[in-house]
XYZ file of C-alpha atoms in Angstrom:
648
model
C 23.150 21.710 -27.484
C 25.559 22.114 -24.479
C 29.402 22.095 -25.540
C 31.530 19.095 -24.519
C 32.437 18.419 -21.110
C 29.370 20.243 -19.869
C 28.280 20.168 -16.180
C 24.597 20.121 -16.137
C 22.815 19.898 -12.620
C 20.355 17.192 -12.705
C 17.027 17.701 -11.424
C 17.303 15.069 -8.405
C 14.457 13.015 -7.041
C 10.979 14.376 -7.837
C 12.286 17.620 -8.465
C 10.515 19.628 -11.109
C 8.038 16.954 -10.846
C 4.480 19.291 -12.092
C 1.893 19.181 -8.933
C -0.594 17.791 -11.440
C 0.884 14.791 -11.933
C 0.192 11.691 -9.519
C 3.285 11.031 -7.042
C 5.637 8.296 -8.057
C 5.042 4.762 -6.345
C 8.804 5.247 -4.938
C 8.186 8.807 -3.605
C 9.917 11.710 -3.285
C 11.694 12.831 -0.587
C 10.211 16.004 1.220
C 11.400 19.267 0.893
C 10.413 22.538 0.164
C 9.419 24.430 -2.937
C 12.875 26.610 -2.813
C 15.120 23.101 -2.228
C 13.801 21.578 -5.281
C 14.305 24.485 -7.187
C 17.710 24.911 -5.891
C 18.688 21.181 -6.274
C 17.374 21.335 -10.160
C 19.797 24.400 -10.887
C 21.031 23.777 -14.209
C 24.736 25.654 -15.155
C 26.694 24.754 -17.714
C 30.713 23.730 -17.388
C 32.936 23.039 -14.485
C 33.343 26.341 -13.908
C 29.933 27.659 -13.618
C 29.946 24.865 -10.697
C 32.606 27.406 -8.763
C 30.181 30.165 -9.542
C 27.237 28.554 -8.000
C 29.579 27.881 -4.802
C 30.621 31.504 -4.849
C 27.239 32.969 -4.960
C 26.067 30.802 -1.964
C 29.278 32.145 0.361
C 28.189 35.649 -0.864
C 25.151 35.207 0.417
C 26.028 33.359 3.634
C 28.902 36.291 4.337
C 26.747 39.234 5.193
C 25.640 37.741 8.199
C 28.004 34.159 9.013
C 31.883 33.340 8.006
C 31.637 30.220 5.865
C 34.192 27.213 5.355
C 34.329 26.163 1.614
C 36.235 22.691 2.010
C 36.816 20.837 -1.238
C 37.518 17.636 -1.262
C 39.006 16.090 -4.841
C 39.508 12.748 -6.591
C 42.534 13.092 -8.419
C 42.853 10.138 -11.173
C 44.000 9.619 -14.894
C 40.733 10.509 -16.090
C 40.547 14.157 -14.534
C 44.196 14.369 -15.061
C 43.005 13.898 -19.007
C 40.637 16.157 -18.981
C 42.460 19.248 -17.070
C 39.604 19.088 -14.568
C 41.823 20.370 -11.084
C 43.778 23.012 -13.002
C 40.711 24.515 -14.640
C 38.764 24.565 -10.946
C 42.000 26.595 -9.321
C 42.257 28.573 -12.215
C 38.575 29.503 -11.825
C 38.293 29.330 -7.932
C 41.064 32.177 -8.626
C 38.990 34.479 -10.984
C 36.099 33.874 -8.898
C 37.203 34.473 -5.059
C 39.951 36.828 -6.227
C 38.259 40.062 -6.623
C 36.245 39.960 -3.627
C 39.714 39.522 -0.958
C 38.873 42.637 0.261
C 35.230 42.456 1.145
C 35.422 38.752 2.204
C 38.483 38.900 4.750
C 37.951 37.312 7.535
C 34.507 35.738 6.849
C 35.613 33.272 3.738
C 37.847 30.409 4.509
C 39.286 27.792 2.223
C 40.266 24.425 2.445
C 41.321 21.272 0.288
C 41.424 17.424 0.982
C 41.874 14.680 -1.106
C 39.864 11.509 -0.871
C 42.522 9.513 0.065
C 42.823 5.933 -1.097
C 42.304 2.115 -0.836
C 44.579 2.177 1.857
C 44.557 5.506 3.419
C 42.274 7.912 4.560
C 40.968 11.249 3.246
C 44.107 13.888 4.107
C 43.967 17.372 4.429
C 46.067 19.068 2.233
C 45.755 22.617 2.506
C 44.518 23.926 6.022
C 41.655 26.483 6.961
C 42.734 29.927 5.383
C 41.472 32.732 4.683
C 44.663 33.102 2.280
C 43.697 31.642 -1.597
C 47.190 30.398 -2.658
C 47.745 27.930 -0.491
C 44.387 26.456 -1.531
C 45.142 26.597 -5.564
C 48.422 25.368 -4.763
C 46.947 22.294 -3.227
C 44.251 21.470 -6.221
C 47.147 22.354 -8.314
C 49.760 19.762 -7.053
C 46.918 17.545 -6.196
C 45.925 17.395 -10.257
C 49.857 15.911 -10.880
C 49.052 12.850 -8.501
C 46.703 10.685 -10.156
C 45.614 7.591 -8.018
C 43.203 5.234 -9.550
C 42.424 2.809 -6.897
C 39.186 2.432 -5.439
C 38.757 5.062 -3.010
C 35.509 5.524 -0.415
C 33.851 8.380 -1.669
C 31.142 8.406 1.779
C 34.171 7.773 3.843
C 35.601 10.441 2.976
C 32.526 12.946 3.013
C 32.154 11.475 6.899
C 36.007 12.507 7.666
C 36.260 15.878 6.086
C 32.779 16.872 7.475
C 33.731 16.116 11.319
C 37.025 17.740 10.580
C 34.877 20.346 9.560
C 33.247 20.932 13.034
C 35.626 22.807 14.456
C 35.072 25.591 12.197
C 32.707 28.002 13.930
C 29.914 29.232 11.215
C 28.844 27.935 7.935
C 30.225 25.064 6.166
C 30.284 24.117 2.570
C 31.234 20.634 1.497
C 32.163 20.431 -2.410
C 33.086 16.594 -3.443
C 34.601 16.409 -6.618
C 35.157 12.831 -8.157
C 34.638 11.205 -11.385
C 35.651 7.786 -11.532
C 34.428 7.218 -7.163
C 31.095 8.535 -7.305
C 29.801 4.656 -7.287
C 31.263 3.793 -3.914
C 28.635 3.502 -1.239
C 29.226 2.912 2.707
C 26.465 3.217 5.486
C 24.561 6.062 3.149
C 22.132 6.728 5.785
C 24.818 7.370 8.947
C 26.504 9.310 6.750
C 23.602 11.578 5.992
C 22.447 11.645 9.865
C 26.314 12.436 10.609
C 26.472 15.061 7.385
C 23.324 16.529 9.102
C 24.645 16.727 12.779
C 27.740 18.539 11.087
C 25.621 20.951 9.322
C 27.371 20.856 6.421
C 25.881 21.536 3.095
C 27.187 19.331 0.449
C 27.405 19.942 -3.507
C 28.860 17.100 -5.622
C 30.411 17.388 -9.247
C 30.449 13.657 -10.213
C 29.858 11.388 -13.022
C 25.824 10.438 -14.107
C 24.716 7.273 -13.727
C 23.768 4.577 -15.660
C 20.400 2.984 -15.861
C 20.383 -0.848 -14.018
C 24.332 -0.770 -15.146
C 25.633 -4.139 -15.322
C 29.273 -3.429 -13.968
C 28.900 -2.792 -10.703
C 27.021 -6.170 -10.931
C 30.207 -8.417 -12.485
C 33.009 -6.774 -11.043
C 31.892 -6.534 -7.740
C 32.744 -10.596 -7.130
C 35.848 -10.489 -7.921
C 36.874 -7.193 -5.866
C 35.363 -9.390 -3.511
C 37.085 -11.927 -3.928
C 40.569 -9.960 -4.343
C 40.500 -8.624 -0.767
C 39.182 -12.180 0.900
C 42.337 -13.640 -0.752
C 43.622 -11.216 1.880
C 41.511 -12.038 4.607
C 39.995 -8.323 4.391
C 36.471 -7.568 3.642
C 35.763 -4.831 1.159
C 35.003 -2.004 3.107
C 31.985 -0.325 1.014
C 29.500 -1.686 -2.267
C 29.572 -0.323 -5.888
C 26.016 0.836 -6.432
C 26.098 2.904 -9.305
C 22.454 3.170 -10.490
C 20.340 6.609 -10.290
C 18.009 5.185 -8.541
C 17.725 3.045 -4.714
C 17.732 -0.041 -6.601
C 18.246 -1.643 -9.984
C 14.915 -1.135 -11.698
C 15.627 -2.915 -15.293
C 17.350 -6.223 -16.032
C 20.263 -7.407 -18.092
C 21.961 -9.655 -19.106
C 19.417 -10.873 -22.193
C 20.013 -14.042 -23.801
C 20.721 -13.657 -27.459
C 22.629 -10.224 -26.763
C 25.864 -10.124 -28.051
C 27.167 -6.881 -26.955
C 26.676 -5.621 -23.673
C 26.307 -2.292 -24.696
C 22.692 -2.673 -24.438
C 22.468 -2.551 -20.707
C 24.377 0.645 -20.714
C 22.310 3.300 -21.051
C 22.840 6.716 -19.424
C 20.155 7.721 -16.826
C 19.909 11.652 -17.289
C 20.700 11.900 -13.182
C 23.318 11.437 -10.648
C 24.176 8.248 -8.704
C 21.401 7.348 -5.552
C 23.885 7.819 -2.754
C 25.897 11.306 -3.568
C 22.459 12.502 -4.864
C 20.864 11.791 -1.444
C 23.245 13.722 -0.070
C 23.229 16.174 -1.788
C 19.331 16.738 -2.048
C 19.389 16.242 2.048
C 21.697 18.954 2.925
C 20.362 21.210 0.130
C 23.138 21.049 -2.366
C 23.175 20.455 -5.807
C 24.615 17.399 -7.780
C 26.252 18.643 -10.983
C 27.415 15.568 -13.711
C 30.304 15.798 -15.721
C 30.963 14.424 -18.793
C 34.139 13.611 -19.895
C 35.834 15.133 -22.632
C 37.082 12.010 -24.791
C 37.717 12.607 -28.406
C 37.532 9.170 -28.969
C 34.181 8.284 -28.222
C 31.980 5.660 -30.188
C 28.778 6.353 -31.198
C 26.356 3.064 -30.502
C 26.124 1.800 -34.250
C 30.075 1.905 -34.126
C 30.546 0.025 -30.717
C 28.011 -2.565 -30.901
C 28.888 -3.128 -34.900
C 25.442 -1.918 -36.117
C 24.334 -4.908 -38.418
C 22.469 -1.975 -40.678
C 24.804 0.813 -41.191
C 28.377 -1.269 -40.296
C 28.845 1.635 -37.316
C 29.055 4.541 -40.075
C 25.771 6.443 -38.583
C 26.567 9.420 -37.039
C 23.074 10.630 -35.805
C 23.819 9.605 -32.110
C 24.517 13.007 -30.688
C 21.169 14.296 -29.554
C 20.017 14.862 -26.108
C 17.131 13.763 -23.421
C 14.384 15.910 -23.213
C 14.783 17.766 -19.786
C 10.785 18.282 -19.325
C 10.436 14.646 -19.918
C 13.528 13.708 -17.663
C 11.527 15.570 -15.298
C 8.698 13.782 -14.978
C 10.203 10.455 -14.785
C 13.037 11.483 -11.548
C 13.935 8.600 -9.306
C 13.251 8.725 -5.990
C 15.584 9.334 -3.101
C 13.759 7.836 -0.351
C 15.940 5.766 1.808
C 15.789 2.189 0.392
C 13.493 0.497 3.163
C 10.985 3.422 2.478
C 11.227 3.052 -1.454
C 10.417 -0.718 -1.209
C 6.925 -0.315 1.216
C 6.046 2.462 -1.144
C 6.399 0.295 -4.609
C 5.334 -2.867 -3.084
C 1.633 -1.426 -2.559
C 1.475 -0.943 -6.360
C 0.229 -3.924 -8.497
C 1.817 -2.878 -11.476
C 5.409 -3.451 -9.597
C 4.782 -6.392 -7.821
C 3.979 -8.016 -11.564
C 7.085 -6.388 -12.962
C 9.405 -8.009 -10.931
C 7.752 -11.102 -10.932
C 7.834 -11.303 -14.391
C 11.712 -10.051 -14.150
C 11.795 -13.204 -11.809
C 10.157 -15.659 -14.085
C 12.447 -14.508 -16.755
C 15.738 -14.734 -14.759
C 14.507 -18.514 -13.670
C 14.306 -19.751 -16.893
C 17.679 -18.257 -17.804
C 16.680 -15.049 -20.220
C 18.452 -12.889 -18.093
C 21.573 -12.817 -16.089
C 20.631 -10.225 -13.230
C 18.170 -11.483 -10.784
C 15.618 -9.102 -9.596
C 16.322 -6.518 -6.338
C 13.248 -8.155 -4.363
C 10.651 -11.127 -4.225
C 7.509 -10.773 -4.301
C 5.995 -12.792 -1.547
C 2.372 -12.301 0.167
C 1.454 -9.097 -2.200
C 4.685 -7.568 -1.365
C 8.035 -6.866 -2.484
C 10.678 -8.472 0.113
C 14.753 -8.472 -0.144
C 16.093 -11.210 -2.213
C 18.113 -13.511 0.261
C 22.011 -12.869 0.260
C 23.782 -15.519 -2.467
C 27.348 -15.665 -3.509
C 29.022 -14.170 -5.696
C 30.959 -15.679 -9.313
C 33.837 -14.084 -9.740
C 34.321 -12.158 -13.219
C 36.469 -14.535 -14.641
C 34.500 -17.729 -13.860
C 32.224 -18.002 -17.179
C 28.774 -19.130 -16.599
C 28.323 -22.926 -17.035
C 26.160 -24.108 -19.565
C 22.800 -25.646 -19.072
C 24.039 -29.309 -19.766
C 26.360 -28.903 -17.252
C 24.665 -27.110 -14.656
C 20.805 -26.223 -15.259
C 20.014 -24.404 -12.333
C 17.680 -21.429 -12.479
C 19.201 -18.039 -13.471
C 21.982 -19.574 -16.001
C 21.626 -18.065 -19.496
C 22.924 -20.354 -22.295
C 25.483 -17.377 -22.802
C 28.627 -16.944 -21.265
C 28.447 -13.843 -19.781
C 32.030 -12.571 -18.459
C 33.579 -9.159 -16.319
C 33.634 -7.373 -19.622
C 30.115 -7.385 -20.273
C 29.739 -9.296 -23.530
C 27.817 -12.273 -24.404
C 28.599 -14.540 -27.076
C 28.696 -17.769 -28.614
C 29.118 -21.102 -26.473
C 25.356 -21.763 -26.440
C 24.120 -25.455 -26.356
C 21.775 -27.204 -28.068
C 18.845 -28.188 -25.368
C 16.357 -30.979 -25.765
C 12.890 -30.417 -26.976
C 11.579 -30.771 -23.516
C 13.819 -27.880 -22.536
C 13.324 -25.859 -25.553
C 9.525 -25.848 -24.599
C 9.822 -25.007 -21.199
C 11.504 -21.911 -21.741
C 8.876 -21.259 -24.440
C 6.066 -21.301 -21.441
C 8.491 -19.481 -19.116
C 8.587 -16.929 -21.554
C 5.263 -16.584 -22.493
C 4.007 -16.613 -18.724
C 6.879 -13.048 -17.699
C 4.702 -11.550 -20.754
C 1.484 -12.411 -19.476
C 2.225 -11.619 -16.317
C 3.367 -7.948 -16.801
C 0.822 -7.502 -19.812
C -1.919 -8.143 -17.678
C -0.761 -5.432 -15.325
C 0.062 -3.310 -17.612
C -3.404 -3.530 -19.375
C -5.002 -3.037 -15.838
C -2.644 -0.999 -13.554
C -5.074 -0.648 -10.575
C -4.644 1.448 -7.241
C -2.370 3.201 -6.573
C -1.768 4.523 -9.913
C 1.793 4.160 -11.373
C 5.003 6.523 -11.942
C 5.402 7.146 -15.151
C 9.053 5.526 -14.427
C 7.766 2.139 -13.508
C 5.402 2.467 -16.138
C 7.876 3.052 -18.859
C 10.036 0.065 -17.438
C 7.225 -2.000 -18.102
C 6.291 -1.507 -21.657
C 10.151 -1.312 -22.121
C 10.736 -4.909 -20.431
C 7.283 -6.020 -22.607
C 9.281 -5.046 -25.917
C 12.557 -6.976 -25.043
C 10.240 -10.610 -23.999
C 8.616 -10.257 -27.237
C 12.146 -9.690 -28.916
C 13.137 -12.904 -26.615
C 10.686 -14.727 -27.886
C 11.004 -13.723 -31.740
C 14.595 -15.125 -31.167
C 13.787 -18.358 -29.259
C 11.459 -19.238 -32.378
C 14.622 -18.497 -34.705
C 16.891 -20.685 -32.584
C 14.053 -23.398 -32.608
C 13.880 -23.376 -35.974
C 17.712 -23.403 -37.120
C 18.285 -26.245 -34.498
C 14.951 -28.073 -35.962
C 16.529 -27.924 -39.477
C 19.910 -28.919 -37.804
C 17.915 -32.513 -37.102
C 16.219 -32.765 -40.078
C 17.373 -34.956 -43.093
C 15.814 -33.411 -45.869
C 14.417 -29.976 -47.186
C 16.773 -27.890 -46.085
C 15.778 -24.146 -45.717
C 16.780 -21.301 -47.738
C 20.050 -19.527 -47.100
C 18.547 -16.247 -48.570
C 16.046 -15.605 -46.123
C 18.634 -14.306 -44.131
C 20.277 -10.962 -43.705
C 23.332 -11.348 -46.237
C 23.479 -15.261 -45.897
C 25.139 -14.464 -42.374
C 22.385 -17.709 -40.871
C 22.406 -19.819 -42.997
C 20.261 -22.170 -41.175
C 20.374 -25.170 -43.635
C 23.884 -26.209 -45.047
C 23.190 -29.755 -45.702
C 26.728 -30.869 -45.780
C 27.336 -29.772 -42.473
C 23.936 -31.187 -40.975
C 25.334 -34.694 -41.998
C 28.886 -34.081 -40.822
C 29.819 -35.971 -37.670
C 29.585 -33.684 -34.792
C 29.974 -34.231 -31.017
C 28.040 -30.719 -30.432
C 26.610 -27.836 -31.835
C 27.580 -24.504 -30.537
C 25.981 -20.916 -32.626
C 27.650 -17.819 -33.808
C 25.702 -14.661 -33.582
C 24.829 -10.848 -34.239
C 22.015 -8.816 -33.498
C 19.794 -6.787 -35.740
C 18.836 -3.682 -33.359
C 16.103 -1.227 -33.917
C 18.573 1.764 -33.404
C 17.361 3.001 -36.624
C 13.874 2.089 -35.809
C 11.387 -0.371 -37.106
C 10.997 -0.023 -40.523
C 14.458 -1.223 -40.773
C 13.913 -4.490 -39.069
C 10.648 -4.493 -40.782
C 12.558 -5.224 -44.175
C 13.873 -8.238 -42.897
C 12.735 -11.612 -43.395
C 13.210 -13.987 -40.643
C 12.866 -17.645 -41.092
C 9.240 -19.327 -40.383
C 7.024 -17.996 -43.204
C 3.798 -16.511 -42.322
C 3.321 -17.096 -38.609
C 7.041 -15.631 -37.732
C 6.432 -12.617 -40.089
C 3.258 -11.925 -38.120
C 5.159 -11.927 -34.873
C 7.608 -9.973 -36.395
C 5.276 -7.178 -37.677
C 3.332 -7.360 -34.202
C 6.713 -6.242 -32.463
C 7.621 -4.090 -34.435
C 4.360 -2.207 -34.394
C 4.693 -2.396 -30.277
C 8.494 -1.096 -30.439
C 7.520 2.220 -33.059
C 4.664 2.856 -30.306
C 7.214 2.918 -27.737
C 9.902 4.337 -29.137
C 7.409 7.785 -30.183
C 5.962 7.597 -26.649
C 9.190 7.606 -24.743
C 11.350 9.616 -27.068
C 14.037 11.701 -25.819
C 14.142 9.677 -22.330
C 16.299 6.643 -21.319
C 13.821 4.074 -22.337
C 14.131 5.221 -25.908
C 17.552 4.361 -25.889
C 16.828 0.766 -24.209
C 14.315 0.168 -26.358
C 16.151 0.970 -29.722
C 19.349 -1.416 -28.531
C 16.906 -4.345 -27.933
C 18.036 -6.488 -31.052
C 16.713 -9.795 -33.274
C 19.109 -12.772 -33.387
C 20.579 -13.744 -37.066
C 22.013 -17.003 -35.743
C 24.798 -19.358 -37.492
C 25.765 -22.887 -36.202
C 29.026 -24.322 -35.872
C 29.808 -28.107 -35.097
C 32.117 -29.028 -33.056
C 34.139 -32.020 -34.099
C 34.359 -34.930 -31.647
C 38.072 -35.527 -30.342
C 40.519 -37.961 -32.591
C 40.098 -41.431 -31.256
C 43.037 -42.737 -29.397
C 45.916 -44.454 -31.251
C 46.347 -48.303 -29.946
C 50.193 -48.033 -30.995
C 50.697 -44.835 -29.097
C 53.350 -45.206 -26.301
C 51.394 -45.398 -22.971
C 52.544 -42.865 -20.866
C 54.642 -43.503 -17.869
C 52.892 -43.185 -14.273
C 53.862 -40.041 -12.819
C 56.024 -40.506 -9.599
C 55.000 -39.506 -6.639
C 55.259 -36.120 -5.813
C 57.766 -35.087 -3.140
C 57.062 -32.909 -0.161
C 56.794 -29.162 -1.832
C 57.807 -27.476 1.362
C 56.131 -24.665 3.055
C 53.985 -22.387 0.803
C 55.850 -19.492 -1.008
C 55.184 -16.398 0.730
C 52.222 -14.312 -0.263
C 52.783 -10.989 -2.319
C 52.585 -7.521 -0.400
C 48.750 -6.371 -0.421
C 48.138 -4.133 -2.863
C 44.834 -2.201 -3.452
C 43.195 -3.342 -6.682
C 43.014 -0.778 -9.809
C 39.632 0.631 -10.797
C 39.866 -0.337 -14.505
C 38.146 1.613 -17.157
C 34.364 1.516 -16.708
C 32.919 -0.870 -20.234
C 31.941 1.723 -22.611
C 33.355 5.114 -21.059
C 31.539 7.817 -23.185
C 29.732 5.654 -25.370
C 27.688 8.210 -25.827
C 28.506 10.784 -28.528
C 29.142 14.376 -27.756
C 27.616 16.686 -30.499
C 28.609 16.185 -34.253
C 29.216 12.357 -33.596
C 31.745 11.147 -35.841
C 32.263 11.902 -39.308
C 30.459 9.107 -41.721
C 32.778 7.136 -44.237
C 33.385 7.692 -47.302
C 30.666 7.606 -49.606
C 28.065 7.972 -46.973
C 25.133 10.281 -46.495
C 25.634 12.531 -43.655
C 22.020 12.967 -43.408
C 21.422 9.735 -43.457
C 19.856 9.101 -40.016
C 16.469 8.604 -38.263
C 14.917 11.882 -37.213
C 13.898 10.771 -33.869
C 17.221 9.271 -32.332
C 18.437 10.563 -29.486
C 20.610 8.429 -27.378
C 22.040 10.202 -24.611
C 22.781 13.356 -23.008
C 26.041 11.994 -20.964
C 29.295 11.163 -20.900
C-alpha cells in the first residue's frame, strides 16, 4: 500500500509489456530495452521525484555540465497540499551536499507556466548558486493562479530558452491541475527534440474516456468567442490518443460512472516524456475529504457506509494493458486493420444514434476502416439537452445531461413506435460487438481493446435490462386495470402501479430515478427482483452471470471499476399536471408600448481569463483506510475483490 500523496511513475505506453505477448492493435512507440525500463521507474513521493532528477545530473556531470530547469504550476490545489515548499525543501537536502563536487557543472533554474494571459516567465536565472532557485519555488508556492494555463506552451518556451545553455539539459514540468492542456503535441515534441532537452513530468493521472474535458470544453469555447478570441489549445485529458470508452449512459444518474482512474499519465505529457526519455511521475492529491464511490454516487445497497474502496490496480496487469503513444494518425491505421475495433466503435456508433449514450465515438468506420468523425459544434454546458419530443435527432439521450456531469430525471414518455426502435438499436450495438468479440480474427487484439469490449457488452445488456423496466412501468402507466405490485421493488422506491395516480389528469409523465450498481458485485443485484416475472429474471440472471465473469477476469484493472459502477434502473413516475385553464374574468393585460430606442450597447466587461473550476469528483478515489463506517456497521463488511483505484 503506498502512503497518501504518493508519486508513482507509471509504466507509459507498452512499457513492461512481456515479449510473449502479441503487440497491441495501437502500438507502441519504439524504443529501446533501457528507455522502457527507465520510463517505468517506479519511486514513491514527491520527493523521491528530486532524487531520480539528482541521480541523472550525477551521472551526466562526470563528463557534461547539465541545466536542471523546473518549470511549476502554482495553484490552490498544490498550495493545499504543500507541494512547492516540500520540492525546495528537498531540492535543498538533495543538491546541497554535493556544492563542492558539482561547481561549475550543475546549474539551476525555475519558471513558472505563466497564465491565460501571459507567457511562461523565468523566475530565477541560470545559477550555479541553489538559493536563488529555492527562493523562487518558494515565493512561487504563495502565488496560486488557477486559470487555464498552456502546459505545451510553456514546455516549447522554457526549452528554446534553454538552448543557450551549452551541455545537457533537463526539463522537469511540474503541474497538477494543467496537465490536460494540449497544443500542437507533435511540433512540440520535434521542437523538444531539436532542443535536446530531456523532459520528466510530475502531473496528475488520467482518467479513462473522462467526460469533462468533453462538457466543459463548449463553453470555454464559447467564453473566449464572446471575445472574439479562439481558445488557444484543447483539453484532452484521457491516457490514451483518443477516447476509447463511451459515456454518457442513459438511465445513469450519477456521472461518477464515467470517471474512472486510468493507472497512467495523460497522452500528451506522457509522449513527451517517453520521447525524450524521461519519466512521467502522477501525483495524487492529499485530500482528507475524499468520498469513497458508495458515498458519492449514494450506493442504493450500503447508503455510502462501505468503506472497502481503498485497494489498488494490479501493476503486472496495468502492464499488460498500457496505451499506446503513437502519434494519433499512426494509432488510428494501426486499430483500423483490426476487426474487433472497427465493430466496437460501430456498435459505440449505433448506440450513440439511438440516444444510449451522450459521447459520440472518436472515428467512423467507413470502407473497413476507422476515419475522423467530421468537426460538429459544440453545446455549451449550460444548454441542457432537448428532449426527444422536442428535438429527436440522433445522439440525444432522453436525459439531461449538464457541465456537472449528472444525469437525471426529465425523461419523456416516447410512443410505442419509438420505444421499439431503440429496442432494435440496442439489440443490433450488442450483436454487432458480440459477434466480434466471439470471432476476433486477424490481427489479434490488445488485451485493452479487448477488455473495452466485454466491458461495453456488460453496460448494453444493463441498457437493455433497463429499457424493459421503463417499458414496463410506462405500459402499466396506460393500462386501466391490474395494476402491478409495489413490492417487487427495492424498498417500494418504483412503485410502478399507483392506480390513483394512473387515472389522475396529467399533461406528461416525467420519471424519478436511482441506480442499483454492482459495486458490491452480483450476488447483490442478484437478490433483487425486477418487474416482468420469469422472462426479466432470466435476463437478469444472464447479466449478472456475464458481469461476475468480468469482473474476476479484469480484477484489479480499470475495467473492474467500470464494470462494477454500471447500474440497474429502479424507476418512479411523476405526472406533471397540465397548466390552470385561463380565467374569462381575468383583466386582459394591457399591450405593451412600444419600446423606445435603448441607445448604444453598454460597454463590454474587461476580458478576463476563465477559472479552471474543480475537476467533478477530485479524489473520488479513496486513499488507504477509506472512511470510517457508521455506526452500527461492520467494518468488514465488504466484497473481497473490490479494488477501485490506485489514484487521486
Amino acid at each position: 500500500m503506498r502512503s497518501r500523496g504518493a508519486a508513482v511513475f507509471a509504466p507509459l505506453s507498452a512499457a513492461i509489456l512481456l515479449a510473449s505477448l502479441p503487440a497491441p492493435a495501437g502500438g507502441a512507440a519504439s524504443a529501446s530495452r533501457e528507455t522502457l525500463d527507465k520510463v517505468a521507474f517506479r519511486p514513491a513521493g514527491i520527493e523521491a521525484v528530486v532524487d531520480r532528477v539528482v541521480a541523472e545530473v550525477a551521472a551526466q556531470v562526470k563528463s557534461h555540465k547539465t541545466l536542471v530547469c523546473w518549470l511549476l504550476d502554482s495553484t490552490r490545489v498544490t498550495q493545499q497540499m504543500n507541494l512547492l515548499p516540500r520540492l525546495a525543501a528537498r531540492v535543498e537536502t538533495a543538491f546541497a551536499p554535493m556544492g563542492a563536487a558539482w561547481k561549475d557543472k550543475a546549474f539551476l533554474a525555475v519558471c513558472s507556466m505563466g497564465g491565460s494571459q501571459k507567457p511562461a516567465a523565468v523566475l530565477s536565472p541560470v545559477s550555479p548558486e541553489l538559493t536563488p532557485a529555492l527562493q523562487a519555488i518558494r515565493e512561487l508556492g504563495t502565488m496560486p493562479d488557477d486559470t487555464y494555463k498552456n502546459a505545451l506552451d510553456a514546455i516549447r518556451r522554457v526549452a528554446q530558452a534553454m538552448t543557450t545553455f551549452s551541455g545537457r539539459r533537463i526539463l522537469v514540468l511540474v503541474t497538477f491541475e494543467n496537465g490536460d492542456t494540449e497544443d500542437n503535441l507533435e511540433e512540440t515534441l520535434l521542437h523538444v527534440q531539436k532542443c535536446a532537452c530531456t523532459i520528466h513530468v510530475v502531473s496528475r493521472e488520467a482518467l479513462y474516456s473522462d467526460p469533462f474535458f468533453e462538457v466543459r470544453l463548449g463553453g470555454l469555447r464559447s467564453y473566449y468567442a464572446s471575445y472574439g478570441l479562439e481558445l488557444p489549445y484543447e483539453l484532452t485529458g484521457t491516457d490514451a490518443p483518443t477516447p476509447e470508452y463511451p459515456n454518457g449512459w442513459i438511465f445513469d444518474r450519477s456521472g461518477i460512472h464515467d470517471v474512472v482512474p486510468s493507472g497512467y499519465g495523460t497522452y500528451a505529457l506522457s509522449r513527451l516524456a517517453f520521447m525524450t526519455g524521461g519519466t512521467y511521475a502522477i501525483l495524487h492529491p492529499e485530500d482528507p475529504g475524499v468520498l469513497p464511490f458508495c458515498a458519492e454516487a449514494g450506493c442504493a445497497i450500503c447508503e455510502g457506509t462501505h468503506g472497502g474502496c481503498d485497494a489498488f490496480y494490479d501493476p503486472a496487469r496495468l502492464a499488460l494493458v498500457a496505451p499506446s503513444l503513437l502519434p494519433r494518425d499512426a494509432y488510428r491505421a494501426d486499430l483500423g486493420k483490426v476487426a474487433l475495433a472497427r465493430a466496437f466503435f460501430e456498435s459505440w456508433q449505433i448506440a450513440y444514434d439511438a440516444g444510449l449514450c451522450a459521447m459520440p465515438p472518436p472515428w467512423e468506420v467507413k470502407g473497413g476502416t476507422l476515419n475522423p468523425r467530421p468537426a460538429r459544434s459544440t453545446r455549451a454546458p449550460q444548454q441542457p439537452r432537448p428532449l426527444p419530443a422536442e428535438a429527436p435527432e440522433p445522439g440525444t439521450p432522453w436525459t439531461s445531461w449538464g457541465y456537472d456531469a449528472l444525469t437525471h430525471g426529465g425523461m419523456g414518455v416516447p410512443n410505442d413506435a419509438k420505444l421499439d426502435e431503440i429496442f432494435r438499436d440496442c439489440d443490433k450495438a450488442i450483436a454487432t460487438l458480440e459477434n466480434a468479440v466471439r470471432t476476433a480474427g486477424l490481427p489479434k487484439p490488445s488485451i485493452r481493446l479487448v477488455a473495452a469490449a466485454e466491458t461495453l457488452l456488460c453496460q448494453l445488456y444493463a441498457t437493455r435490462l433497463n429499457l424493459g423496466q421503463f417499458r414496463i412501468v410506462r405500459d402499466d402507466l396506460k393500462a386501466t386495470d391490474h395494476p402491478l405490485s409495489s413490492a417487487q421493488t427495492l424498498n417500494g422506491f418504483a412503485l410502478p402501479a399507483l392506480a390513483e395516480t394512473r387515472r389522475r389528469t396529467a399533461e406528461s409523465w416525467k420519471f424519478d430515478y436511482r441506480n442499483l450498481r454492482f459495486c458490491h458485485g452480483a450476488d447483490r443485484v442478484r437478490d433483487i427482483c425486477l418487474l416482468g416475472g420469469a422472462p426479466v429474471r432470466k435476463e437478469q440472471m444472464a447479466l449478472c452471470e456475464r458481469v461476475d465473469r468480468a469482473l474476476q477476469k479484469y480484477q484489479g484493472s480499470p475495467w473492474e471499476i467500470l464494470i462494477r459502477r454500471i447500474g440497474v434502473v429502479l424507476l418512479r413516475p411523476i405526472a406533471v399536471p397540465p397548466p390552470p385553464p385561463p380565467d374569462p374574468l381575468a383583466p386582459k393585460p394591457d399591450k405593451k408600448p412600444k419600446a423606445s430606442d435603448p441607445g448604444p450597447p453598454p460597454p463590454r466587461p474587461p476580458f478576463a481569463p476563465p477559472v479552471r473550476p474543480p475537476r467533478p469528483f477530485r479524489g473520488s478515489t479513496v486513499v488507504p483506510g477509506g472512511v470510517p463506517p457508521a455506526p452500527g456497521a461492520d467494518p468488514q463488511a465488504r466484497p473481497p475483490a473490490l479494488t477501485p483505484s490506485n489514484s487521486r
